[in-house]
CSV table of C-alpha atoms and ligand atoms in Angstrom, one decimal:
chain,number,residue,atom,x,y,z
B,374,MET,CA,0.0,-0.1,0.0
B,375,ASP,CA,1.4,3.4,-1.0
B,376,HIS,CA,-0.7,5.3,1.6
B,377,ASP,CA,-2.6,4.8,4.7
B,378,ALA,CA,-5.4,6.9,3.8
B,379,ILE,CA,-6.8,8.5,0.6
B,380,ILE,CA,-8.9,11.5,0.9
B,381,LEU,CA,-11.2,12.6,-2.0
B,382,GLY,CA,-11.6,16.4,-1.8
B,383,ALA,CA,-9.3,19.1,-0.8
B,384,GLY,CA,-12.0,21.5,0.5
B,385,ALA,CA,-12.4,22.6,4.3
B,386,ALA,CA,-13.1,19.0,5.6
B,387,GLY,CA,-10.6,17.2,3.4
B,388,LEU,CA,-7.6,19.5,4.2
B,389,PHE,CA,-8.2,19.4,8.0
B,390,CYS,CA,-8.8,15.8,8.2
B,391,ALA,CA,-5.5,15.2,6.1
B,392,ALA,CA,-3.5,17.6,8.5
B,393,VAL,CA,-4.9,15.8,11.6
B,394,ALA,CA,-4.1,12.4,10.4
B,395,GLY,CA,-0.7,13.3,8.5
B,396,GLN,CA,0.4,14.8,11.9
B,397,ARG,CA,-0.4,11.4,13.8
B,398,GLY,CA,2.2,10.0,11.4
B,399,ARG,CA,-0.4,8.7,8.9
B,400,ARG,CA,0.8,8.7,5.1
B,401,VAL,CA,-2.1,10.6,3.5
B,402,LEU,CA,-2.8,11.3,-0.2
B,403,VAL,CA,-5.5,13.8,-1.0
B,404,LEU,CA,-6.9,13.9,-4.6
B,405,GLU,CA,-8.6,17.1,-5.7
B,406,LYS,CA,-10.6,17.4,-9.0
B,407,ALA,CA,-10.2,21.1,-9.1
B,408,ASP,CA,-7.0,23.0,-10.3
B,409,ALA,CA,-6.7,24.5,-6.8
B,410,VAL,CA,-7.6,23.6,-3.3
B,411,GLY,CA,-10.1,25.1,-0.9
B,412,LYS,CA,-12.2,27.2,-3.5
B,413,LYS,CA,-15.2,27.4,-1.4
B,414,ILE,CA,-13.3,28.8,1.5
B,415,LEU,CA,-11.7,31.4,-0.6
B,416,ILE,CA,-15.2,32.8,-1.6
B,417,SER,CA,-16.7,32.3,1.8
B,418,GLY,CA,-17.7,35.1,4.1
B,419,GLY,CA,-17.4,37.5,1.4
B,420,GLY,CA,-13.9,36.8,0.8
B,421,ARG,CA,-13.1,36.9,4.7
B,422,CYS,CA,-14.2,33.5,5.6
B,423,ASN,CA,-16.5,33.3,8.4
B,424,PHE,CA,-14.3,30.4,9.9
B,425,THR,CA,-16.4,29.5,12.9
B,426,ASN,CA,-19.0,30.6,15.3
B,427,LEU,CA,-18.3,30.7,19.1
B,428,GLY,CA,-21.7,29.6,19.9
B,429,ALA,CA,-21.7,26.4,17.5
B,430,GLY,CA,-23.5,23.7,19.2
B,431,PRO,CA,-25.6,20.6,18.1
B,432,GLU,CA,-29.0,23.0,18.0
B,433,ASN,CA,-27.5,24.9,15.2
B,434,TYR,CA,-27.4,21.9,12.9
B,435,LEU,CA,-30.1,20.2,10.8
B,436,SER,CA,-30.1,16.5,10.3
B,437,ALA,CA,-32.2,13.3,10.2
B,438,ASN,CA,-30.4,12.6,13.7
B,439,ARG,CA,-30.0,15.7,15.6
B,440,HIS,CA,-27.7,13.9,18.1
B,441,PHE,CA,-25.3,12.7,15.4
B,442,ALA,CA,-23.1,15.9,15.3
B,443,LYS,CA,-22.9,16.2,19.1
B,444,SER,CA,-19.8,14.0,19.8
B,445,ALA,CA,-17.5,15.6,16.9
B,446,LEU,CA,-18.7,19.1,17.8
B,447,ALA,CA,-17.9,18.6,21.7
B,448,ARG,CA,-14.5,17.0,20.9
B,449,TYR,CA,-13.4,20.0,18.4
B,450,THR,CA,-14.9,23.3,19.5
B,451,PRO,CA,-14.8,26.6,17.9
B,452,ARG,CA,-12.2,27.6,20.7
B,453,ASP,CA,-9.9,24.9,19.3
B,454,PHE,CA,-9.8,26.2,15.9
B,455,LEU,CA,-9.6,29.7,17.1
B,456,ASP,CA,-6.4,28.6,19.0
B,457,LEU,CA,-5.1,27.3,15.6
B,458,VAL,CA,-6.0,30.4,13.9
B,459,GLU,CA,-4.1,32.4,16.5
B,460,ARG,CA,-1.1,30.2,16.5
B,461,HIS,CA,-0.8,31.2,12.6
B,462,GLY,CA,-1.0,34.7,13.6
B,463,ILE,CA,-4.1,35.3,11.6
B,464,ALA,CA,-6.0,38.4,12.7
B,465,TRP,CA,-9.8,38.1,13.2
B,466,HIS,CA,-12.7,39.8,14.6
B,467,GLU,CA,-16.2,39.0,15.6
B,468,LYS,CA,-18.8,40.5,13.4
B,469,THR,CA,-22.0,39.7,15.0
B,470,LEU,CA,-23.8,36.7,16.8
B,471,GLY,CA,-20.4,34.8,17.4
B,472,GLN,CA,-19.5,35.0,13.7
B,473,LEU,CA,-15.7,35.0,13.6
B,474,PHE,CA,-14.0,36.3,10.3
B,475,CYS,CA,-10.5,36.9,9.1
B,476,ASP,CA,-9.4,40.6,9.4
B,477,GLY,CA,-7.4,40.1,6.0
B,478,SER,CA,-8.6,37.5,3.7
B,479,ALA,CA,-10.0,33.9,3.5
B,480,LYS,CA,-6.8,32.9,1.7
B,481,GLN,CA,-5.0,33.0,5.1
B,482,ILE,CA,-7.3,30.1,6.3
B,483,VAL,CA,-6.4,28.1,3.0
B,484,THR,CA,-2.6,28.8,3.5
B,485,MET,CA,-2.9,27.9,7.3
B,486,LEU,CA,-4.5,24.6,6.2
B,487,LEU,CA,-1.8,23.7,3.7
B,488,ALA,CA,0.8,24.7,6.3
B,489,GLU,CA,-0.8,22.0,8.5
B,490,CYS,CA,-0.9,19.5,5.7
B,491,GLU,CA,2.7,20.0,5.0
B,492,LYS,CA,3.6,19.6,8.8
B,493,GLY,CA,1.9,16.2,8.5
B,494,GLY,CA,3.7,15.2,5.3
B,495,VAL,CA,0.3,15.2,3.4
B,496,GLU,CA,0.6,14.7,-0.5
B,497,ILE,CA,-1.9,16.8,-2.2
B,498,ARG,CA,-2.7,16.3,-5.9
B,499,THR,CA,-5.1,18.7,-7.7
B,500,GLY,CA,-6.6,18.3,-11.3
B,501,GLN,CA,-7.5,14.7,-10.5
B,502,GLU,CA,-10.2,13.1,-12.7
B,503,ILE,CA,-11.3,10.3,-10.4
B,504,GLY,CA,-12.1,7.2,-12.3
B,505,ARG,CA,-13.0,3.6,-11.0
B,506,ILE,CA,-12.9,3.2,-7.1
B,507,ALA,CA,-13.0,-0.4,-5.9
B,508,ARG,CA,-12.2,-2.3,-2.8
B,509,ASP,CA,-10.7,-6.0,-1.8
B,510,GLU,CA,-9.6,-7.4,1.2
B,511,ALA,CA,-6.5,-5.3,1.4
B,512,GLY,CA,-8.3,-1.8,1.1
B,513,PHE,CA,-9.3,0.6,-1.6
B,514,SER,CA,-7.9,1.2,-5.0
B,515,VAL,CA,-8.7,4.7,-6.7
B,516,GLU,CA,-8.0,5.4,-10.4
B,517,ALA,CA,-7.1,9.0,-11.0
B,518,ASN,CA,-5.5,10.5,-13.9
B,519,ASP,CA,-4.5,7.1,-15.2
B,520,GLU,CA,-2.8,6.1,-12.1
B,521,THR,CA,-4.1,3.6,-9.4
B,522,HIS,CA,-3.5,4.4,-5.8
B,523,ARG,CA,-4.2,2.1,-2.9
B,524,ALA,CA,-5.0,2.4,0.9
B,525,PRO,CA,-6.8,0.7,3.6
B,526,ALA,CA,-8.9,3.9,4.2
B,527,LEU,CA,-10.9,6.1,2.1
B,528,VAL,CA,-12.5,9.3,2.9
B,529,ILE,CA,-15.1,11.0,1.1
B,530,ALA,CA,-14.9,14.8,1.6
B,531,THR,CA,-16.1,16.1,-1.8
B,532,GLY,CA,-18.9,18.4,-0.3
B,533,GLY,CA,-22.3,18.6,-1.8
B,534,PRO,CA,-23.9,19.8,-5.1
B,535,SER,CA,-24.4,23.6,-4.3
B,536,ILE,CA,-23.0,26.1,-6.6
B,537,PRO,CA,-22.4,23.7,-9.5
B,538,LYS,CA,-20.7,26.3,-11.5
B,539,MET,CA,-17.8,25.8,-9.0
B,540,GLY,CA,-17.7,22.2,-10.0
B,541,ALA,CA,-19.8,21.0,-7.1
B,542,THR,CA,-21.6,17.5,-7.7
B,543,GLY,CA,-23.4,14.7,-6.2
B,544,PHE,CA,-20.2,12.6,-6.6
B,545,ALA,CA,-20.2,12.0,-2.8
B,546,TYR,CA,-23.4,10.3,-2.9
B,547,ASP,CA,-22.9,8.2,-5.9
B,548,LEU,CA,-19.6,6.9,-4.2
B,549,ALA,CA,-21.6,6.3,-0.9
B,550,ARG,CA,-24.4,4.4,-2.8
B,551,GLN,CA,-21.7,2.2,-4.6
B,552,PHE,CA,-20.7,1.1,-1.1
B,553,GLY,CA,-24.3,0.4,-0.2
B,554,LEU,CA,-24.7,3.5,2.1
B,555,LYS,CA,-28.2,5.4,2.3
B,556,VAL,CA,-28.5,9.1,1.2
B,557,VAL,CA,-31.0,11.5,2.7
B,558,GLU,CA,-32.6,13.4,-0.4
B,559,PRO,CA,-30.2,16.3,-0.9
B,560,ARG,CA,-31.9,19.7,-1.2
B,561,PRO,CA,-30.6,23.5,-1.4
B,562,ALA,CA,-30.3,25.1,2.0
B,563,LEU,CA,-29.5,28.6,3.1
B,564,VAL,CA,-30.8,29.7,-0.3
B,565,PRO,CA,-33.2,32.6,-1.2
B,566,LEU,CA,-36.9,31.7,-1.8
B,567,THR,CA,-39.1,32.6,-4.9
B,568,LEU,CA,-42.4,34.3,-4.8
B,569,GLY,CA,-45.4,33.8,-7.2
B,570,GLY,CA,-49.1,34.0,-7.1
B,571,GLU,CA,-50.4,36.8,-4.9
B,572,ASP,CA,-47.2,37.3,-3.1
B,573,VAL,CA,-45.7,38.4,-6.5
B,574,LEU,CA,-46.5,42.1,-5.5
B,575,PHE,CA,-43.8,42.0,-3.0
B,576,ARG,CA,-41.1,41.6,-5.8
B,577,GLU,CA,-41.8,45.1,-6.8
B,578,LEU,CA,-40.1,45.9,-3.5
B,579,SER,CA,-36.8,44.7,-4.7
B,580,GLY,CA,-33.9,46.0,-2.6
B,581,VAL,CA,-35.8,46.8,0.4
B,582,SER,CA,-34.7,45.2,3.7
B,583,ALA,CA,-36.1,45.2,7.2
B,584,PRO,CA,-35.3,43.3,10.5
B,585,VAL,CA,-37.9,40.6,10.9
B,586,GLU,CA,-38.5,37.3,12.5
B,587,ALA,CA,-39.0,34.5,10.0
B,588,THR,CA,-40.5,31.3,11.0
B,589,ALA,CA,-40.5,28.1,8.8
B,590,GLY,CA,-42.3,24.8,10.0
B,591,GLN,CA,-45.0,24.4,12.7
B,592,GLY,CA,-45.4,23.8,16.3
B,593,LYS,CA,-42.4,22.1,18.1
B,594,THR,CA,-40.4,21.9,14.9
B,595,ALA,CA,-40.7,25.5,14.0
B,596,ALA,CA,-37.3,27.4,13.5
B,597,ARG,CA,-37.5,31.3,14.0
B,598,PHE,CA,-34.7,33.4,12.9
B,599,ARG,CA,-34.5,37.1,13.9
B,600,GLU,CA,-32.4,39.0,11.4
B,601,ALA,CA,-32.8,41.0,8.2
B,602,ALA,CA,-35.0,39.9,5.3
B,603,LEU,CA,-34.3,41.4,1.7
B,604,LEU,CA,-36.9,41.6,-0.9
B,605,THR,CA,-35.6,40.4,-4.3
B,606,HIS,CA,-37.0,40.7,-7.9
B,607,LYS,CA,-37.4,36.9,-7.6
B,608,GLY,CA,-38.6,36.8,-4.1
B,609,LEU,CA,-37.1,36.7,-0.5
B,610,SER,CA,-33.4,36.7,0.8
B,611,GLY,CA,-31.3,38.2,3.4
B,612,PRO,CA,-30.1,36.2,6.4
B,613,ALA,CA,-33.4,35.6,8.1
B,614,ILE,CA,-34.7,34.1,5.0
B,615,LEU,CA,-31.6,32.1,4.0
B,616,GLN,CA,-31.7,30.7,7.8
B,617,ALA,CA,-35.5,29.8,7.6
B,618,SER,CA,-35.1,28.3,4.0
B,619,SER,CA,-33.2,25.4,5.4
B,620,TYR,CA,-36.3,24.3,7.4
B,621,TRP,CA,-38.9,25.2,4.6
B,622,ARG,CA,-40.4,22.5,2.6
B,623,HIS,CA,-42.1,22.9,-0.6
B,624,GLY,CA,-45.9,23.7,-0.2
B,625,GLU,CA,-45.2,25.1,3.1
B,626,VAL,CA,-46.1,28.6,4.5
B,627,LEU,CA,-43.2,30.9,5.7
B,628,ARG,CA,-44.3,33.4,8.3
B,629,ILE,CA,-42.8,36.8,8.7
B,630,ASP,CA,-43.1,38.9,11.7
B,631,PHE,CA,-42.6,42.4,10.3
B,632,LEU,CA,-42.6,44.1,13.7
B,633,PRO,CA,-41.1,41.6,16.2
B,634,ASP,CA,-40.2,44.2,18.6
B,635,LEU,CA,-43.5,45.6,19.3
B,636,ALA,CA,-45.7,44.4,22.1
B,637,PRO,CA,-49.2,43.1,21.4
B,638,GLY,CA,-51.8,46.0,21.4
B,639,TRP,CA,-49.3,48.5,20.2
B,640,LEU,CA,-51.7,49.4,17.2
B,641,SER,CA,-54.4,50.2,19.7
B,642,GLU,CA,-52.1,52.4,21.7
B,643,ARG,CA,-51.2,54.2,18.7
B,644,LYS,CA,-54.7,54.8,17.6
B,645,ALA,CA,-55.4,56.3,21.1
B,646,LYS,CA,-52.4,58.6,20.7
B,647,SER,CA,-52.9,59.6,17.1
B,648,PRO,CA,-56.4,58.8,15.8
B,649,GLN,CA,-55.7,60.7,12.6
B,650,ALA,CA,-52.7,58.7,11.6
B,651,SER,CA,-53.0,56.3,8.7
B,652,MET,CA,-51.7,52.6,8.9
B,653,ALA,CA,-49.0,53.5,6.2
B,654,GLN,CA,-47.8,56.4,8.4
B,655,VAL,CA,-47.6,54.3,11.5
B,656,LEU,CA,-46.0,51.3,9.7
B,657,ARG,CA,-43.4,53.9,8.2
B,658,GLU,CA,-42.2,54.8,11.8
B,659,HIS,CA,-40.8,51.2,12.0
B,660,LEU,CA,-40.3,49.9,8.4
B,661,PRO,CA,-38.9,51.3,5.1
B,662,GLU,CA,-41.2,53.6,3.4
B,663,ARG,CA,-42.0,51.3,0.4
B,664,LEU,CA,-42.7,48.2,2.6
B,665,ALA,CA,-44.9,50.2,5.0
B,666,VAL,CA,-47.0,51.4,2.0
B,667,THR,CA,-47.4,47.8,0.3
B,668,LEU,CA,-48.1,46.2,3.6
B,669,ALA,CA,-50.9,49.1,4.5
B,670,GLU,CA,-52.4,48.4,0.9
B,671,ARG,CA,-52.3,44.7,1.4
B,672,LEU,CA,-54.1,45.1,4.5
B,673,GLY,CA,-56.8,47.0,2.9
B,674,ILE,CA,-56.5,49.8,5.3
B,675,SER,CA,-56.3,53.4,4.0
B,676,GLY,CA,-58.1,55.8,6.1
B,677,PRO,CA,-57.2,57.1,9.6
B,678,LEU,CA,-56.7,54.7,12.5
B,679,GLN,CA,-59.9,56.2,14.5
B,680,GLY,CA,-62.1,54.7,11.8
B,681,MET,CA,-61.0,51.2,12.7
B,682,SER,CA,-62.5,49.1,15.5
B,683,ASP,CA,-60.1,47.6,17.9
B,684,LYS,CA,-61.0,44.1,16.5
B,685,ALA,CA,-60.0,45.2,13.1
B,686,LEU,CA,-56.7,46.7,14.6
B,687,VAL,CA,-55.9,43.4,16.5
B,688,GLN,CA,-56.6,41.5,13.3
B,689,ALA,CA,-54.1,43.8,11.4
B,690,GLU,CA,-51.6,43.3,14.1
B,691,GLU,CA,-51.9,39.5,13.9
B,692,ARG,CA,-51.1,39.6,10.1
B,693,LEU,CA,-48.3,41.8,10.5
B,694,ARG,CA,-47.1,39.5,13.2
B,695,GLY,CA,-47.2,36.5,11.1
B,696,TRP,CA,-47.7,37.4,7.3
B,697,GLN,CA,-47.9,34.3,5.5
B,698,PHE,CA,-45.7,34.0,2.3
B,699,HIS,CA,-46.3,31.0,0.0
B,700,PRO,CA,-42.9,30.6,-1.5
B,701,ASN,CA,-43.3,28.6,-4.8
B,702,GLY,CA,-39.5,27.3,-4.5
B,703,THR,CA,-36.0,28.2,-4.0
B,704,GLU,CA,-33.2,29.7,-6.3
B,705,GLY,CA,-31.9,25.9,-6.3
B,706,PHE,CA,-28.4,24.6,-5.9
B,707,ALA,CA,-27.0,27.3,-8.1
B,708,LYS,CA,-27.6,29.8,-5.1
B,709,ALA,CA,-27.5,27.6,-2.2
B,710,GLU,CA,-24.8,28.2,0.2
B,711,VAL,CA,-25.1,24.5,1.5
B,712,THR,CA,-26.7,21.3,0.7
B,713,ALA,CA,-29.0,19.9,3.4
B,714,GLY,CA,-29.3,16.0,3.3
B,715,GLY,CA,-26.6,14.0,2.2
B,716,ILE,CA,-24.9,10.7,3.3
B,717,SER,CA,-27.2,9.3,6.0
B,718,THR,CA,-25.8,9.6,9.6
B,719,ALA,CA,-27.5,6.4,10.2
B,720,GLU,CA,-24.7,4.7,8.1
B,721,LEU,CA,-21.9,6.3,10.2
B,722,SER,CA,-20.2,6.3,13.4
B,723,SER,CA,-20.6,9.5,15.1
B,724,GLN,CA,-17.3,9.1,16.9
B,725,THR,CA,-15.1,8.4,13.8
B,726,MET,CA,-17.4,9.1,10.7
B,727,GLU,CA,-16.6,5.6,9.6
B,728,ALA,CA,-19.2,3.8,7.9
B,729,LYS,CA,-20.7,1.0,10.0
B,730,LYS,CA,-21.2,-1.5,7.0
B,731,SER,CA,-18.1,-0.7,5.0
B,732,PRO,CA,-15.1,-0.4,7.4
B,733,GLY,CA,-12.3,1.8,6.2
B,734,LEU,CA,-14.8,4.2,4.3
B,735,PHE,CA,-15.3,7.5,5.8
B,736,ALA,CA,-17.4,10.6,5.2
B,737,ILE,CA,-17.1,14.2,6.4
B,738,GLY,CA,-17.9,17.7,5.9
B,739,GLU,CA,-21.0,18.8,3.8
B,740,ALA,CA,-21.3,15.3,2.1
B,741,VAL,CA,-23.0,14.1,5.2
B,742,ASP,CA,-26.5,14.9,6.5
B,743,VAL,CA,-25.5,17.5,8.9
B,744,THR,CA,-26.3,21.1,7.7
B,745,GLY,CA,-25.3,24.2,9.7
B,746,TRP,CA,-27.1,27.5,10.0
B,747,LEU,CA,-25.6,30.6,8.4
B,748,GLY,CA,-22.7,32.2,10.3
B,749,GLY,CA,-19.7,30.0,10.4
B,750,TYR,CA,-21.4,26.8,11.6
B,751,ASN,CA,-20.8,24.8,8.3
B,752,PHE,CA,-17.1,25.4,8.6
B,753,GLN,CA,-17.1,24.3,12.2
B,754,TRP,CA,-18.7,21.0,11.2
B,755,ALA,CA,-16.2,20.7,8.4
B,756,TRP,CA,-13.3,21.1,11.0
B,757,ALA,CA,-14.9,18.9,13.8
B,758,SER,CA,-15.9,16.0,11.3
B,759,GLY,CA,-12.5,16.2,10.0
B,760,GLN,CA,-10.9,16.1,13.2
B,761,ALA,CA,-12.9,13.1,14.3
B,762,CYS,CA,-12.0,11.2,11.1
B,763,GLY,CA,-8.5,12.3,11.1
B,764,GLU,CA,-7.9,10.9,14.7
B,765,ALA,CA,-9.5,7.6,13.5
B,766,LEU,CA,-7.3,7.1,10.2
M,1414,FDA,P1,-16.0,21.6,0.0
M,1414,FDA,O1,-17.2,22.0,-1.2
M,1414,FDA,O2,-15.5,22.8,0.7
M,1414,FDA,O3,-14.8,20.8,-0.7
M,1414,FDA,C1,-15.1,19.6,-1.5
M,1414,FDA,C2,-13.9,19.6,-2.3
M,1414,FDA,O4,-14.2,18.3,-3.1
M,1414,FDA,C3,-13.7,20.7,-3.3
M,1414,FDA,O5,-12.5,21.2,-3.4
M,1414,FDA,C4,-14.3,20.0,-4.7
M,1414,FDA,O6,-13.6,20.7,-5.7
M,1414,FDA,C5,-13.7,18.6,-4.5
M,1414,FDA,N1,-14.3,17.7,-5.3
M,1414,FDA,C6,-15.8,17.7,-5.7
M,1414,FDA,N2,-16.0,16.4,-6.4
M,1414,FDA,C7,-14.9,15.8,-6.4
M,1414,FDA,C8,-14.3,14.7,-7.2
M,1414,FDA,N3,-15.2,13.9,-7.9
M,1414,FDA,N4,-13.1,14.2,-7.1
M,1414,FDA,C9,-12.1,15.0,-6.2
M,1414,FDA,N5,-12.5,16.1,-5.7
M,1414,FDA,C10,-13.9,16.7,-5.8
M,1414,FDA,N6,-19.8,28.3,5.5
M,1414,FDA,C11,-19.1,28.9,6.7
M,1414,FDA,O7,-19.2,28.3,7.8
M,1414,FDA,N7,-18.8,30.2,6.8
M,1414,FDA,C12,-18.9,30.9,5.6
M,1414,FDA,O8,-18.4,32.0,5.6
M,1414,FDA,C13,-19.3,30.3,4.4
M,1414,FDA,N8,-19.4,30.9,3.3
M,1414,FDA,C14,-19.9,30.4,2.2
M,1414,FDA,C15,-20.1,31.3,1.0
M,1414,FDA,C16,-20.4,30.6,-0.2
M,1414,FDA,C17,-20.6,31.3,-1.5
M,1414,FDA,C18,-20.6,29.2,-0.3
M,1414,FDA,C19,-21.2,28.4,-1.5
M,1414,FDA,C20,-20.5,28.4,0.9
M,1414,FDA,C21,-20.3,29.0,2.1
M,1414,FDA,N9,-20.1,28.4,3.2
M,1414,FDA,C22,-19.7,28.9,4.4
M,1414,FDA,C23,-20.2,26.9,3.3
M,1414,FDA,C24,-19.0,26.1,3.3
M,1414,FDA,O9,-18.3,26.6,2.1
M,1414,FDA,C25,-19.2,24.6,3.2
M,1414,FDA,O10,-20.1,24.1,4.1
M,1414,FDA,C26,-17.9,24.0,3.3
M,1414,FDA,O11,-16.8,24.4,2.4
M,1414,FDA,C27,-17.9,22.4,3.3
M,1414,FDA,O12,-16.6,22.0,3.3
M,1414,FDA,P2,-16.4,20.5,2.5
M,1414,FDA,O13,-14.9,20.4,2.7
M,1414,FDA,O14,-17.2,19.4,3.2
M,1414,FDA,O15,-16.9,20.7,1.0
């Protein structure tokens, strides 16, 4: 055997895992299809890479098994990654909500990962066209660019199909299925939602943004995000919507509280204070002009508040607190920051990321059915799952 482990994919998870295993003395080969490593890291966080989130915990991830990520996340924490960043002298700042970014550029994170790989003697080959992958009693053989590499362990770190124009594909799922592993239906996540039907009027407000609370799902499984929403020429975007989109399913309603900071009864109080004010005027005090006017129109309230009964005001408040949008879809993998779903966690050990049915085969990062919120959580999963696997190789 030429290597102890072959890792497919030199993205965040693959590079980190390679460094960990390499520094433990394993002979690691990383095969990358693209002509350069870590391309998604380079474009992440607007070029500054939101490399972790100080608050990252299992509750910030979606998965068919919400307990799966616990072990890896507990064993490699945001603080652990931050220590590494600091050891490499990379200046950083917290932007908001625990989100940590490089002061300089995302390139520093790629350089750091490559330095860590070098420390572990990892061999990285880019521009690799992966051909046949097979296994026998001795381990795996991987054909790449007319060469055959062999190792007792194979790691799938090829990510998900989000942003296909960067070369992202469902390769990980095909490979997992080849070895008998189940895949949870992949779908675009952290993705803008599109509006049609009656909601189409809101598309005219393209460019308007407001702090809202967006809710997807019902009852106990409802997920609420209080951040900015942005109206676009296709529908809805902005952090609150991207977050909610991961929980939204086709055919479901998305609820938006346009005035999450106002206490119930505020509209009646407002009427008592300024009976002559119109709904649009009152909404304008809290929301951008164009949005205020459109909401007042959609509520069908044009005259002064004094002409409205308290019951009608309560109903208007309720609508503003839970405005129902009926998205007709998402902007798809082309615009999705991540993929939800993926290689089923039921197939993997949560301690090592090794396939239970196929010892020696591992899967890490976005390829696995663990999807983080917006804000550095997805990289933290890449590091944590990469570490868990790297320790086991
Ligand atoms: P990743 O996609 O990084 O790496 C997979 C690698 O495998 C790639 O290099 C790919 O070329 C390679 N590959 C694919 N098929 C192959 C094949 N057949 N053979 C060999 N190699 C193959 N997250 C976050 O936490 N903070 C942030 O700031 C951002 N920002 C952000 C911006 C944008 C625009 C996007 C699209 C995504 C983000 N993300 C993010 C998400 C984050 O980029 C993502 O979760 C991680 O990159 C996932 O890491 P992986 O290593 O699993 O996949």
